[in-house]
Short mmCIF file of C-alpha atoms and ligand atoms in Angstrom, two decimals:
data_model
loop_
_atom_site.label_atom_id
_atom_site.label_comp_id
_atom_site.label_asym_id
_atom_site.label_seq_id
_atom_site.Cartn_x
_atom_site.Cartn_y
_atom_site.Cartn_z
CA MET A 254 0.40 0.23 0.23
CA ILE A 255 1.77 3.26 -1.49
CA HIS A 256 -0.45 5.92 1.32
CA ASP A 257 1.06 8.86 -1.03
CA ILE A 258 1.59 7.43 -4.75
CA GLU A 259 2.97 11.15 -6.07
CA TYR A 260 6.09 11.83 -4.13
CA GLU A 261 6.71 8.05 -2.95
CA THR A 262 6.45 6.79 -6.49
CA MET A 263 8.60 10.20 -8.21
CA PRO A 264 11.24 9.80 -11.09
CA ARG A 265 14.26 10.06 -10.05
CA GLU A 266 14.64 13.10 -11.94
CA ALA A 267 11.40 15.15 -10.93
CA LEU A 268 12.51 14.08 -6.82
CA GLU A 269 16.83 15.32 -7.01
CA ALA A 270 15.19 18.97 -8.54
CA ILE A 271 12.75 18.69 -5.63
CA GLN A 272 16.08 17.75 -2.73
CA LEU A 273 17.69 20.96 -4.88
CA ARG A 274 14.97 23.33 -4.14
CA ARG A 275 14.50 21.96 -0.43
CA LEU A 276 18.18 21.46 0.18
CA GLN A 277 19.12 25.26 -0.87
CA THR A 278 16.14 26.83 1.34
CA THR A 279 16.85 25.26 4.09
CA LEU A 280 20.96 25.62 3.69
CA GLN A 281 19.85 29.49 3.29
CA ARG A 282 17.99 29.70 6.37
CA VAL A 283 20.69 27.86 8.84
CA TYR A 284 22.54 30.05 8.43
CA ALA A 285 20.06 32.92 8.41
CA THR A 286 19.01 31.89 11.33
CA VAL A 287 21.08 29.36 13.41
CA PRO A 288 24.51 31.07 14.36
CA PHE A 289 26.32 27.96 14.62
CA TYR A 290 25.32 27.27 11.01
CA ARG A 291 26.42 30.61 10.43
CA LYS A 292 29.86 30.09 11.22
CA ARG A 293 30.28 26.28 10.12
CA PHE A 294 29.22 27.06 6.20
CA ASP A 295 31.72 30.70 7.72
CA ASP A 296 35.06 28.61 8.82
CA ALA A 297 34.68 26.09 5.70
CA GLY A 298 34.48 29.07 3.36
CA PHE A 299 31.10 27.77 2.05
CA ASN A 300 28.17 29.89 1.66
CA PRO A 301 24.60 28.53 0.52
CA ALA A 302 24.61 30.86 -2.00
CA ASP A 303 26.62 28.25 -3.91
CA MET A 304 24.88 25.81 -3.30
CA LYS A 305 23.57 24.93 -7.36
CA THR A 306 23.36 21.42 -7.47
CA LEU A 307 23.06 18.18 -5.42
CA ASP A 308 26.99 17.04 -5.14
CA ASP A 309 27.27 20.42 -3.91
CA LEU A 310 26.37 18.98 -0.66
CA ARG A 311 29.80 17.56 -0.26
CA ARG A 312 31.32 21.21 -0.04
CA VAL A 313 28.98 21.74 2.97
CA PRO A 314 30.94 20.56 6.57
CA PHE A 315 29.18 17.42 8.64
CA THR A 316 27.20 18.20 11.75
CA THR A 317 27.98 15.51 14.46
CA LYS A 318 26.97 13.97 18.47
CA GLN A 319 29.19 16.37 19.75
CA ASP A 320 27.35 19.44 18.11
CA LEU A 321 24.38 18.65 19.64
CA ARG A 322 25.82 18.19 23.14
CA ASP A 323 27.70 21.62 23.02
CA ASN A 324 24.81 23.64 21.95
CA TYR A 325 22.22 22.18 24.00
CA PRO A 326 19.52 22.17 25.08
CA PHE A 327 17.63 24.59 22.08
CA GLY A 328 21.28 26.26 20.70
CA LEU A 329 20.50 24.46 17.30
CA PHE A 330 17.24 25.24 16.52
CA ALA A 331 15.72 27.38 13.51
CA VAL A 332 12.49 28.69 15.17
CA PRO A 333 11.74 30.56 18.43
CA MET A 334 10.32 28.94 21.00
CA ASP A 335 6.48 30.64 19.83
CA ASN A 336 6.74 28.51 16.89
CA VAL A 337 8.02 24.86 19.13
CA VAL A 338 5.35 22.61 19.87
CA ARG A 339 6.63 19.93 20.89
CA ILE A 340 10.22 18.80 21.96
CA HIS A 341 11.78 15.47 22.07
CA ALA A 342 15.12 13.39 23.32
CA SER A 343 17.04 10.87 23.43
CA SER A 344 19.00 9.68 25.92
CA GLY A 345 22.30 8.14 24.76
CA THR A 346 24.13 6.76 27.82
CA THR A 347 25.94 9.20 28.91
CA GLY A 348 25.63 12.76 29.67
CA LYS A 349 23.20 15.42 29.20
CA PRO A 350 20.11 13.47 26.59
CA THR A 351 20.26 15.22 22.98
CA VAL A 352 16.93 18.17 22.28
CA VAL A 353 15.20 18.25 19.53
CA GLY A 354 11.90 20.07 18.63
CA TYR A 355 9.23 20.69 15.75
CA THR A 356 7.12 23.09 14.83
CA ALA A 357 3.33 22.47 14.03
CA ARG A 358 3.85 21.84 10.42
CA ASP A 359 7.18 19.40 11.82
CA VAL A 360 4.37 17.42 13.67
CA THR A 361 2.33 17.25 10.25
CA THR A 362 5.67 16.21 8.21
CA TRP A 363 6.53 13.79 10.70
CA SER A 364 2.66 11.92 11.21
CA GLU A 365 3.10 12.03 7.19
CA LEU A 366 5.79 10.17 7.40
CA MET A 367 4.54 7.21 9.72
CA ALA A 368 0.92 7.61 8.01
CA ARG A 369 3.70 6.18 4.55
CA SER A 370 5.72 3.74 7.15
CA LEU A 371 2.27 1.77 8.63
CA SER A 372 1.06 2.04 4.92
CA ALA A 373 4.04 0.12 3.52
CA ALA A 374 3.03 -2.66 6.45
CA GLY A 375 -0.36 -2.90 4.92
CA ALA A 376 -1.95 -0.96 7.36
CA THR A 377 -5.66 1.12 6.33
CA ARG A 378 -8.02 2.73 8.44
CA GLY A 379 -9.60 -0.65 8.95
CA ASP A 380 -6.50 -2.00 11.21
CA ILE A 381 -6.08 -1.48 14.99
CA ILE A 382 -2.07 -0.37 15.77
CA HIS A 383 -1.05 -2.43 19.83
CA ASN A 384 1.54 0.20 20.11
CA ALA A 385 3.71 -0.49 22.73
CA TYR A 386 6.76 1.92 21.31
CA GLY A 387 7.17 3.59 24.70
CA TYR A 388 5.22 6.80 25.22
CA GLY A 389 7.95 9.96 26.42
CA LEU A 390 10.58 11.94 26.01
CA PHE A 391 11.39 8.44 23.25
CA THR A 392 10.34 9.80 19.46
CA GLY A 393 8.67 5.86 19.59
CA GLY A 394 5.81 6.29 21.09
CA LEU A 395 4.02 9.28 19.73
CA GLY A 396 5.88 8.54 16.32
CA VAL A 397 3.82 6.04 15.49
CA HIS A 398 0.26 7.51 17.73
CA TYR A 399 0.56 10.15 15.09
CA GLY A 400 1.05 7.95 12.04
CA ALA A 401 -1.55 6.27 12.71
CA GLU A 402 -4.38 8.79 13.51
CA ARG A 403 -3.21 10.54 10.56
CA LEU A 404 -3.49 7.39 8.91
CA GLY A 405 -7.24 6.97 9.87
CA ALA A 406 -6.49 3.70 12.16
CA SER A 407 -7.33 3.23 14.98
CA VAL A 408 -4.29 3.07 17.84
CA ILE A 409 -3.55 1.75 21.12
CA PRO A 410 -1.37 3.69 23.13
CA ILE A 411 -0.39 0.55 25.64
CA SER A 412 3.63 1.91 25.42
CA GLY A 413 6.19 0.22 27.21
CA GLY A 414 5.23 -3.05 30.22
CA ASN A 415 3.46 -4.49 31.87
CA THR A 416 3.66 -7.28 29.59
CA LYS A 417 0.86 -9.68 30.84
CA ARG A 418 -1.85 -6.49 30.47
CA GLN A 419 -0.39 -6.24 27.01
CA ILE A 420 -1.39 -10.18 25.91
CA MET A 421 -5.09 -9.80 27.53
CA ILE A 422 -5.46 -5.92 25.59
CA MET A 423 -4.16 -7.31 21.95
CA LYS A 424 -6.64 -10.51 21.94
CA ASP A 425 -9.54 -8.78 23.66
CA PHE A 426 -9.55 -5.77 20.90
CA GLY A 427 -8.19 -7.16 18.28
CA ALA A 428 -5.04 -5.54 17.36
CA THR A 429 -3.98 -6.35 13.62
CA ILE A 430 -0.72 -4.30 13.50
CA LEU A 431 2.33 -4.37 16.38
CA THR A 432 4.96 -1.78 16.90
CA CYS A 433 7.22 -2.42 19.01
CA THR A 434 11.91 -2.86 18.97
CA PRO A 435 12.34 -6.10 17.56
CA SER A 436 13.38 -7.38 21.35
CA TYR A 437 10.37 -6.66 23.15
CA ALA A 438 7.95 -8.63 20.14
CA LEU A 439 10.17 -11.57 20.89
CA HIS A 440 9.36 -11.27 25.33
CA LEU A 441 5.84 -10.60 23.82
CA ALA A 442 6.07 -14.17 22.48
CA GLU A 443 7.45 -15.13 25.32
CA VAL A 444 5.23 -13.59 27.97
CA ALA A 445 2.31 -14.56 25.47
CA GLU A 446 2.88 -18.43 25.80
CA GLU A 447 3.79 -18.72 29.47
CA VAL A 448 0.23 -17.54 30.17
CA GLY A 449 -1.16 -19.97 27.77
CA VAL A 450 -2.05 -17.43 24.75
CA ASP A 451 -1.29 -18.64 21.15
CA PHE A 452 -0.07 -15.81 18.74
CA LYS A 453 -2.20 -17.80 15.35
CA ASP A 454 -4.78 -16.73 17.40
CA LEU A 455 -4.22 -13.54 17.28
CA LYS A 456 -5.87 -10.94 14.34
CA PHE A 457 -2.22 -9.72 13.79
CA LYS A 458 -0.84 -9.09 10.01
CA ALA A 459 2.45 -7.32 10.17
CA GLY A 460 4.45 -5.77 12.89
CA ILE A 461 6.80 -3.08 12.30
CA PHE A 462 9.94 -3.18 14.55
CA GLY A 463 13.09 -0.49 14.96
CA ALA A 464 14.70 1.89 17.29
CA GLU A 465 17.90 -1.12 17.60
CA PRO A 466 19.30 -3.48 15.35
CA TRP A 467 18.30 -6.69 14.44
CA SER A 468 19.22 -9.51 12.17
CA GLU A 469 17.61 -10.94 9.56
CA LYS A 470 17.39 -14.34 11.24
CA MET A 471 15.96 -12.65 14.20
CA ARG A 472 13.34 -11.49 11.57
CA GLN A 473 12.02 -14.81 11.53
CA GLU A 474 11.96 -16.06 14.74
CA ILE A 475 9.98 -13.03 15.12
CA GLU A 476 8.41 -14.27 12.79
CA LYS A 477 7.19 -17.98 13.81
CA LYS A 478 6.47 -16.38 17.13
CA LEU A 479 4.59 -14.22 16.42
CA ASN A 480 2.33 -15.47 13.05
CA LEU A 481 3.29 -11.96 11.31
CA ASP A 482 4.97 -9.91 8.70
CA ALA A 483 7.85 -8.50 10.25
CA LEU A 484 9.33 -4.73 9.25
CA ASP A 485 12.15 -3.19 9.51
CA ILE A 486 11.52 0.36 10.13
CA TYR A 487 14.68 3.23 10.58
CA GLY A 488 14.66 6.52 12.77
CA LEU A 489 16.36 8.96 15.31
CA SER A 490 15.16 11.49 17.17
CA GLU A 491 18.23 13.76 15.59
CA VAL A 492 16.78 13.93 11.40
CA ILE A 493 12.42 13.21 13.15
CA GLY A 494 12.11 10.28 15.34
CA PRO A 495 10.81 6.63 13.52
CA GLY A 496 9.56 7.10 9.90
CA VAL A 497 13.07 7.99 8.39
CA ALA A 498 13.32 4.85 6.52
CA VAL A 499 10.72 1.54 6.39
CA GLU A 500 10.78 -1.72 4.69
CA CYS A 501 7.93 -2.21 2.39
CA LEU A 502 5.90 -6.18 2.66
CA GLU A 503 6.47 -6.39 -0.80
CA ALA A 504 9.56 -6.85 -1.44
CA LYS A 505 10.97 -7.18 2.47
CA ALA A 506 14.04 -5.59 1.71
CA GLY A 507 16.09 -3.23 2.62
CA LEU A 508 14.18 -0.17 3.73
CA HIS A 509 12.92 2.90 1.26
CA ILE A 510 14.57 6.96 2.58
CA PHE A 511 11.73 8.80 2.59
CA GLU A 512 14.06 11.09 0.14
CA ASP A 513 12.06 13.93 -0.84
CA HIS A 514 12.15 15.29 2.82
CA PHE A 515 15.97 13.54 3.88
CA ILE A 516 18.80 13.33 1.89
CA PRO A 517 21.05 10.72 2.80
CA GLU A 518 25.29 9.57 2.15
CA ILE A 519 27.33 7.42 2.97
CA ILE A 520 30.71 8.25 3.98
CA ASP A 521 34.14 7.14 4.82
CA PRO A 522 34.13 7.49 8.73
CA GLU A 523 37.35 7.44 9.51
CA THR A 524 38.18 10.40 5.89
CA GLY A 525 34.87 11.48 6.12
CA GLU A 526 34.96 10.77 2.10
CA VAL A 527 31.33 9.93 0.23
CA LEU A 528 31.21 6.51 -0.67
CA PRO A 529 29.56 5.37 -3.94
CA TYR A 530 25.93 3.39 -3.95
CA GLY A 531 26.30 -0.39 -2.66
CA GLU A 532 29.47 0.76 -0.33
CA THR A 533 29.45 0.57 3.32
CA GLY A 534 29.53 2.91 5.82
CA GLU A 535 28.30 5.47 7.76
CA LEU A 536 24.71 7.25 7.40
CA VAL A 537 24.75 10.75 6.92
CA PHE A 538 21.00 12.76 6.83
CA THR A 539 20.08 16.47 5.66
CA SER A 540 16.47 16.82 6.85
CA ILE A 541 15.24 19.46 3.43
CA THR A 542 12.22 20.01 4.71
CA LYS A 543 12.13 20.54 8.62
CA GLU A 544 11.54 24.00 9.82
CA ALA A 545 11.87 23.51 14.22
CA PHE A 546 15.77 21.37 13.86
CA PRO A 547 16.99 21.39 10.62
CA VAL A 548 19.95 18.58 10.74
CA ILE A 549 22.57 19.18 8.21
CA ARG A 550 24.92 16.47 6.98
CA TYR A 551 24.08 14.68 10.57
CA ARG A 552 26.14 11.83 11.44
CA THR A 553 24.27 9.32 12.59
CA ARG A 554 27.39 6.76 13.26
CA ASP A 555 25.24 3.80 12.12
CA ILE A 556 26.87 1.71 9.99
CA THR A 557 24.84 0.82 6.50
CA SER A 558 25.51 0.48 2.62
CA LEU A 559 22.68 2.00 0.05
CA ASN A 560 20.89 0.29 -3.15
CA PRO A 561 19.24 2.10 -5.76
CA ALA A 562 18.49 -0.11 -7.29
CA PRO A 563 14.36 -0.92 -8.25
CA CYS A 564 12.20 -2.17 -5.95
CA ILE A 565 8.83 -4.16 -6.72
CA CYS A 566 6.93 -2.13 -4.72
CA GLY A 567 6.94 0.17 -7.05
CA ARG A 568 9.07 3.16 -4.73
CA THR A 569 11.79 4.81 -6.31
CA HIS A 570 13.44 6.02 -3.18
CA VAL A 571 16.64 4.33 -2.48
CA ARG A 572 16.98 1.67 0.58
CA MET A 573 18.93 1.37 2.98
CA ASN A 574 20.19 -1.77 3.95
CA ARG A 575 19.53 -2.98 7.98
CA VAL A 576 21.86 -1.12 9.63
CA SER A 577 24.86 -4.01 10.76
CA GLY A 578 25.88 -1.25 14.01
CA ARG A 579 27.27 1.92 15.40
CA THR A 580 30.71 2.87 14.73
CA ASP A 581 30.22 3.58 18.58
CA ASP A 582 28.96 0.26 19.77
CA MET A 583 32.35 -1.63 17.98
CA LEU A 584 34.17 -3.59 20.49
CA ILE A 585 37.87 -4.69 19.84
CA ILE A 586 38.96 -7.57 21.58
CA ARG A 587 42.34 -7.70 21.22
CA GLY A 588 42.39 -6.08 18.48
CA VAL A 589 39.28 -7.08 16.38
CA ASN A 590 36.76 -4.75 15.30
CA VAL A 591 33.56 -6.92 16.40
CA PHE A 592 29.68 -5.94 15.98
CA PRO A 593 27.22 -7.41 18.97
CA SER A 594 24.85 -8.32 15.25
CA GLN A 595 27.83 -10.15 13.87
CA ILE A 596 27.94 -12.30 17.20
CA GLU A 597 23.91 -12.39 17.07
CA SER A 598 23.71 -13.58 13.75
CA VAL A 599 26.59 -16.56 14.46
CA LEU A 600 23.95 -17.43 17.11
CA MET A 601 20.76 -17.49 15.60
CA GLU A 602 22.91 -19.87 12.79
CA ILE A 603 23.06 -22.44 15.67
CA GLU A 604 20.31 -24.70 16.39
CA GLY A 605 18.88 -24.33 20.38
CA VAL A 606 19.99 -21.42 21.16
CA GLU A 607 17.37 -18.72 22.02
CA PRO A 608 17.52 -14.97 20.44
CA HIS A 609 18.15 -14.00 23.86
CA TYR A 610 22.07 -12.47 24.63
CA GLN A 611 23.70 -10.81 26.50
CA LEU A 612 27.58 -9.65 25.66
CA VAL A 613 30.45 -9.06 28.71
CA VAL A 614 33.81 -7.73 27.97
CA ASP A 615 35.92 -7.54 30.80
CA ARG A 616 39.60 -7.21 30.98
CA GLU A 617 42.07 -10.62 32.53
CA GLY A 618 45.17 -8.46 33.50
CA THR A 619 46.07 -6.64 29.96
CA LEU A 620 43.61 -8.84 28.21
CA ASP A 621 40.77 -8.27 26.61
CA MET A 622 38.19 -10.71 27.34
CA LEU A 623 34.71 -11.33 25.73
CA THR A 624 31.94 -13.84 27.39
CA VAL A 625 29.16 -14.56 25.84
CA MET A 626 26.15 -15.06 27.49
CA VAL A 627 23.54 -16.89 25.61
CA GLU A 628 19.97 -18.60 26.33
CA VAL A 629 19.02 -22.09 25.15
CA GLY A 630 15.83 -23.99 25.40
CA GLU A 631 14.07 -25.33 28.36
CA LYS A 632 15.26 -29.10 26.14
CA ALA A 633 18.29 -27.93 25.59
CA PHE A 634 19.14 -27.71 29.07
CA THR A 635 16.99 -30.40 30.62
CA ASP A 636 19.73 -32.50 28.31
CA GLU A 637 22.57 -34.24 29.44
CA ILE A 638 25.95 -31.72 30.96
CA LYS A 639 27.88 -32.90 27.92
CA GLY A 640 24.97 -31.54 25.33
CA LEU A 641 25.42 -28.68 26.73
CA GLN A 642 29.44 -28.36 26.63
CA HIS A 643 28.98 -29.35 23.27
CA LEU A 644 27.12 -26.53 22.35
CA GLU A 645 29.32 -23.99 23.95
CA LYS A 646 32.61 -25.40 22.61
CA LEU A 647 30.50 -25.27 18.93
CA ILE A 648 28.93 -22.05 20.05
CA ALA A 649 32.22 -20.08 20.51
CA LYS A 650 34.74 -22.76 17.50
CA ASN A 651 31.65 -20.31 14.80
CA ILE A 652 32.51 -16.91 16.20
CA LYS A 653 36.27 -17.59 16.30
CA GLU A 654 36.27 -19.00 12.79
CA TYR A 655 33.50 -16.50 11.28
CA LEU A 656 34.81 -13.49 13.26
CA GLY A 657 38.14 -14.39 14.32
CA VAL A 658 37.93 -13.75 18.01
CA SER A 659 38.27 -15.83 21.31
CA ALA A 660 35.38 -15.68 22.61
CA LYS A 661 34.24 -17.87 26.24
CA VAL A 662 31.04 -19.13 25.48
CA LYS A 663 28.12 -19.97 28.92
CA LEU A 664 24.91 -20.93 27.80
CA VAL A 665 22.60 -19.20 30.76
CA GLU A 666 18.78 -20.85 31.63
CA PRO A 667 15.47 -19.59 29.02
CA LYS A 668 14.74 -15.93 30.58
CA SER A 669 17.99 -15.13 32.47
CA ILE A 670 19.43 -12.83 30.29
CA ALA A 671 17.27 -9.09 31.63
CA ARG A 672 14.15 -8.57 28.99
CA SER A 673 13.56 -4.42 27.65
CA GLU A 674 10.60 -3.05 26.91
CA GLY A 675 11.92 -0.70 24.80
CA LYS A 676 16.37 -1.02 23.80
CA ALA A 677 17.18 -3.82 24.37
CA VAL A 678 21.27 -3.56 26.32
CA ARG A 679 23.64 -6.13 24.45
CA VAL A 680 27.02 -5.35 25.46
CA ILE A 681 27.59 -4.48 28.54
CA ASP A 682 31.76 -2.99 28.21
CA ASN A 683 32.75 -3.42 32.16
CA ARG A 684 36.95 -2.15 30.34
CA LYS A 685 35.25 1.60 30.33
CA LEU A 686 33.86 1.17 34.24
O1 LIG B 231 14.97 5.35 17.87
C1 LIG B 231 13.87 6.10 16.76
C2 LIG B 231 12.96 4.74 16.39
C3 LIG B 231 11.59 4.11 17.15
C4 LIG B 231 13.18 4.10 15.39
C5 LIG B 231 10.68 3.80 16.63
C6 LIG B 231 12.55 3.60 14.99
C7 LIG B 231 10.79 2.63 15.43
P1 LIG B 231 16.61 7.11 19.21
O2 LIG B 231 16.39 6.93 20.50
O3 LIG B 231 17.21 8.74 18.58
O4 LIG B 231 15.33 6.64 18.24
O5 LIG B 231 17.76 6.21 18.55
C8 LIG B 231 18.02 6.33 17.40
O6 LIG B 231 18.81 3.96 17.11
O7 LIG B 231 20.93 6.13 15.17
C9 LIG B 231 20.39 3.62 15.53
O8 LIG B 231 21.20 3.61 16.15
C10 LIG B 231 19.14 2.82 16.16
N1 LIG B 231 17.99 2.34 14.72
C11 LIG B 231 16.82 3.41 14.86
N2 LIG B 231 16.09 2.13 14.22
C12 LIG B 231 17.10 1.31 14.37
C13 LIG B 231 17.18 -0.51 13.14
C14 LIG B 231 14.94 5.76 17.72
N3 LIG B 231 16.13 -0.40 12.51
C15 LIG B 231 19.10 5.41 17.15
N4 LIG B 231 17.24 -0.61 12.65
C16 LIG B 231 19.41 4.88 15.28
C17 LIG B 231 18.66 -0.41 13.76
C18 LIG B 231 18.48 1.27 14.66
N5 LIG B 231 18.81 0.45 14.49
#
């Protein structure tokens, strides 16, 4: 289902003409209204009037998370507070949150993009959306909520938590679309089983899961356990929230970026050089329609690649592949670079292993020590100890073989790794404590 046929299927040339016009306006606006951008541009010898083609974007300086922190809380807003109708923030793991603002028109834009995202998963006015993303400063809850209302669907603003009650409500209200993090989706499945509810008896058609990295194997696991089509949605507060990019039900192969609102680039995180389509690097976004909090070449730290191939769904917007990790999530274990998602992929290949895991990194003397804690099913646990030892060895061997790092593997009992209602905590790095 394509919500905005005109914009979502616009021929490339027309789309790029719109992008250029919107980009020129945005750059001129931030130059005139945000002292930070004016100085940045001046220092780099860039004048927004020089913006003649989309390629000229490469001459514009990047913006980083640190720049946002330095201008905490409202320093990068491009409109007076009188025009700001909403404020969100992302918590981050340390220090002050990143604060973002929206004008009334920004909220409408965002709702529209979320309506597009829900439609991409097949949602219509007739659907009931069980929205278990957290409501609050986090953009997930309210983002989905406004999109669902704009679409005309019925939204249940359940937020996260109180999982048993959620199961009862899904069943009684007959929800057809589920929205939450992929890790919470798995937790819902687990609790449903505990209380004797089978997802096969529920009415869900599709789920739109995001806010954290997940793998293709995890998709299969979720689809099997929840009996629905599981689609990936991507976004970040700085850019707008959820609804920056979404997968379509037709292809389920990469997330269409709403390019009439955001211009994506992939750069080499070391050199800042722009990489061609298909190459993997750090995703960078420039917003071209936002009013309150425009971002210019914002470095997301998310790692992915772009795919310009036409999609069977008819959308012409470029697709980003699944985010494989973040530049700041990368663990360096005895000099070897490892992303949690790579470990997840290895784990999910092995029979009997559950999709609940945590990586603990310690230092023994001067050496880094990686411990992979992973749950195994009831059955494996009641099997003989020998079986468990064999499984531990197999996992360690595969991690060594595929990723080149030695890990201690610790199989743990079902449900012993803490469940999260929002983003799962996959890594505990004791070296940093
Ligand atoms: O997580 C917005 C969101 C809400 C997206 C609900 C999707 C669904 P932040 O809290 O600012 O915003 O976190 C943004 O989360 O830079 C990525 O590292 C990660 N992330 C978000 N979506 C995905 C995804 C929301 N589909 C940060 N796959 C981003 C992988 C994701 N990582």
